[in-house]
Amino acid sequence: MSIEVIDLRSLSPIDFDCLEASVGKTGRLIVAHEASVFLGLGSEIAARISERCFYQLEAPVLRVGGFAVPYPAAKLEQHFLPDADRMLHAVDRALAT
């Protein structure tokens, strides 16, 4: 098993061509970001890739991000932000389909 990681350097404009090429190779996409999963930028990326690469996707686009709560104080930030366990869980879910 191998995983391709893409670090988007710019969010305006977003390099959708790079993401589409990756989905073409892997058939999957997991979007990770620090903002809340609900209504975050990752949701827009997931929606656009779902539209553009619908027939290439072998699994639903998954999002990993903060919980759907207000951003916490600095002391609690580590509980809010996505960690390796949540990322690996998403990878397992994407590969299970």
mmCIF file with all atom_site columns, C-alpha atoms in Angstrom, residues 20-79:
data_model
loop_
_atom_site.group_PDB
_atom_site.id
_atom_site.type_symbol
_atom_site.label_atom_id
_atom_site.label_alt_id
_atom_site.label_comp_id
_atom_site.label_asym_id
_atom_site.label_entity_id
_atom_site.label_seq_id
_atom_site.pdbx_PDB_ins_code
_atom_site.Cartn_x
_atom_site.Cartn_y
_atom_site.Cartn_z
_atom_site.occupancy
_atom_site.B_iso_or_equiv
_atom_site.pdbx_formal_charge
_atom_site.auth_seq_id
_atom_site.auth_comp_id
_atom_site.auth_asym_id
_atom_site.auth_atom_id
_atom_site.pdbx_PDB_model_num
ATOM 1  C CA . GLU A 1 20 ? -7.643  15.298 -10.124 1.00 0.00 ? 20 GLU A CA 1
ATOM 2  C CA . ALA A 1 21 ? -4.422  13.632 -11.273 1.00 0.00 ? 21 ALA A CA 1
ATOM 3  C CA . SER A 1 22 ? -3.983  12.074 -7.841  1.00 0.00 ? 22 SER A CA 1
ATOM 4  C CA . VAL A 1 23 ? -7.554  10.786 -7.805  1.00 0.00 ? 23 VAL A CA 1
ATOM 5  C CA . GLY A 1 24 ? -6.937  9.340  -11.260 1.00 0.00 ? 24 GLY A CA 1
ATOM 6  C CA . LYS A 1 25 ? -3.991  7.349  -9.873  1.00 0.00 ? 25 LYS A CA 1
ATOM 7  C CA . THR A 1 26 ? -5.446  6.312  -6.509  1.00 0.00 ? 26 THR A CA 1
ATOM 8  C CA . GLY A 1 27 ? -9.222  6.384  -6.961  1.00 0.00 ? 27 GLY A CA 1
ATOM 9  C CA . ARG A 1 28 ? -9.562  7.978  -3.523  1.00 0.00 ? 28 ARG A CA 1
ATOM 10 C CA . LEU A 1 29 ? -9.286  11.327 -1.758  1.00 0.00 ? 29 LEU A CA 1
ATOM 11 C CA . ILE A 1 30 ? -9.047  12.294 1.897   1.00 0.00 ? 30 ILE A CA 1
ATOM 12 C CA . VAL A 1 31 ? -9.102  15.998 2.644   1.00 0.00 ? 31 VAL A CA 1
ATOM 13 C CA . ALA A 1 32 ? -7.484  17.062 5.930   1.00 0.00 ? 32 ALA A CA 1
ATOM 14 C CA . HIS A 1 33 ? -7.505  20.550 7.374   1.00 0.00 ? 33 HIS A CA 1
ATOM 15 C CA . GLU A 1 34 ? -7.540  22.261 10.754  1.00 0.00 ? 34 GLU A CA 1
ATOM 16 C CA . ALA A 1 35 ? -10.892 24.000 10.394  1.00 0.00 ? 35 ALA A CA 1
ATOM 17 C CA . SER A 1 36 ? -14.187 22.414 11.316  1.00 0.00 ? 36 SER A CA 1
ATOM 18 C CA . VAL A 1 37 ? -15.273 19.701 8.882   1.00 0.00 ? 37 VAL A CA 1
ATOM 19 C CA . PHE A 1 38 ? -18.722 21.295 8.666   1.00 0.00 ? 38 PHE A CA 1
ATOM 20 C CA . LEU A 1 39 ? -18.699 24.119 6.100   1.00 0.00 ? 39 LEU A CA 1
ATOM 21 C CA . GLY A 1 40 ? -14.888 24.267 5.934   1.00 0.00 ? 40 GLY A CA 1
ATOM 22 C CA . LEU A 1 41 ? -12.722 24.717 2.876   1.00 0.00 ? 41 LEU A CA 1
ATOM 23 C CA . GLY A 1 42 ? -12.235 20.948 2.814   1.00 0.00 ? 42 GLY A CA 1
ATOM 24 C CA . SER A 1 43 ? -15.948 20.573 2.143   1.00 0.00 ? 43 SER A CA 1
ATOM 25 C CA . GLU A 1 44 ? -15.634 22.676 -0.990  1.00 0.00 ? 44 GLU A CA 1
ATOM 26 C CA . ILE A 1 45 ? -12.614 20.706 -2.174  1.00 0.00 ? 45 ILE A CA 1
ATOM 27 C CA . ALA A 1 46 ? -14.454 17.430 -1.519  1.00 0.00 ? 46 ALA A CA 1
ATOM 28 C CA . ALA A 1 47 ? -17.532 18.632 -3.418  1.00 0.00 ? 47 ALA A CA 1
ATOM 29 C CA . ARG A 1 48 ? -15.552 19.847 -6.434  1.00 0.00 ? 48 ARG A CA 1
ATOM 30 C CA . ILE A 1 49 ? -13.513 16.655 -6.706  1.00 0.00 ? 49 ILE A CA 1
ATOM 31 C CA . SER A 1 50 ? -16.664 14.560 -6.292  1.00 0.00 ? 50 SER A CA 1
ATOM 32 C CA . GLU A 1 51 ? -18.179 16.437 -9.237  1.00 0.00 ? 51 GLU A CA 1
ATOM 33 C CA . ARG A 1 52 ? -15.100 16.391 -11.451 1.00 0.00 ? 52 ARG A CA 1
ATOM 34 C CA . CYS A 1 53 ? -13.875 12.847 -10.706 1.00 0.00 ? 53 CYS A CA 1
ATOM 35 C CA . PHE A 1 54 ? -17.114 11.006 -9.991  1.00 0.00 ? 54 PHE A CA 1
ATOM 36 C CA . TYR A 1 55 ? -16.373 8.081  -12.312 1.00 0.00 ? 55 TYR A CA 1
ATOM 37 C CA . GLN A 1 56 ? -12.748 7.750  -11.167 1.00 0.00 ? 56 GLN A CA 1
ATOM 38 C CA . LEU A 1 57 ? -13.539 7.564  -7.441  1.00 0.00 ? 57 LEU A CA 1
ATOM 39 C CA . GLU A 1 58 ? -13.553 4.083  -5.918  1.00 0.00 ? 58 GLU A CA 1
ATOM 40 C CA . ALA A 1 59 ? -14.657 5.361  -2.499  1.00 0.00 ? 59 ALA A CA 1
ATOM 41 C CA . PRO A 1 60 ? -16.415 8.467  -1.188  1.00 0.00 ? 60 PRO A CA 1
ATOM 42 C CA . VAL A 1 61 ? -14.261 11.534 -0.578  1.00 0.00 ? 61 VAL A CA 1
ATOM 43 C CA . LEU A 1 62 ? -13.565 11.673 3.155   1.00 0.00 ? 62 LEU A CA 1
ATOM 44 C CA . ARG A 1 63 ? -12.857 14.756 5.261   1.00 0.00 ? 63 ARG A CA 1
ATOM 45 C CA . VAL A 1 64 ? -10.766 14.908 8.418   1.00 0.00 ? 64 VAL A CA 1
ATOM 46 C CA . GLY A 1 65 ? -10.753 18.139 10.373  1.00 0.00 ? 65 GLY A CA 1
ATOM 47 C CA . GLY A 1 66 ? -11.844 19.824 13.519  1.00 0.00 ? 66 GLY A CA 1
ATOM 48 C CA . PHE A 1 67 ? -15.064 18.909 15.240  1.00 0.00 ? 67 PHE A CA 1
ATOM 49 C CA . ALA A 1 68 ? -18.303 20.826 14.600  1.00 0.00 ? 68 ALA A CA 1
ATOM 50 C CA . VAL A 1 69 ? -17.872 23.028 17.667  1.00 0.00 ? 69 VAL A CA 1
ATOM 51 C CA . PRO A 1 70 ? -16.483 26.544 18.162  1.00 0.00 ? 70 PRO A CA 1
ATOM 52 C CA . TYR A 1 71 ? -12.686 26.677 18.020  1.00 0.00 ? 71 TYR A CA 1
ATOM 53 C CA . PRO A 1 72 ? -11.430 25.906 21.540  1.00 0.00 ? 72 PRO A CA 1
ATOM 54 C CA . ALA A 1 73 ? -8.996  27.743 23.774  1.00 0.00 ? 73 ALA A CA 1
ATOM 55 C CA . ALA A 1 74 ? -5.290  27.077 23.178  1.00 0.00 ? 74 ALA A CA 1
ATOM 56 C CA . LYS A 1 75 ? -5.125  24.584 26.073  1.00 0.00 ? 75 LYS A CA 1
ATOM 57 C CA . LEU A 1 76 ? -7.679  22.320 24.360  1.00 0.00 ? 76 LEU A CA 1
ATOM 58 C CA . GLU A 1 77 ? -6.518  22.787 20.778  1.00 0.00 ? 77 GLU A CA 1
ATOM 59 C CA . GLN A 1 78 ? -4.767  19.390 20.586  1.00 0.00 ? 78 GLN A CA 1
ATOM 60 C CA . HIS A 1 79 ? -8.128  17.665 21.184  1.00 0.00 ? 79 HIS A CA 1
#
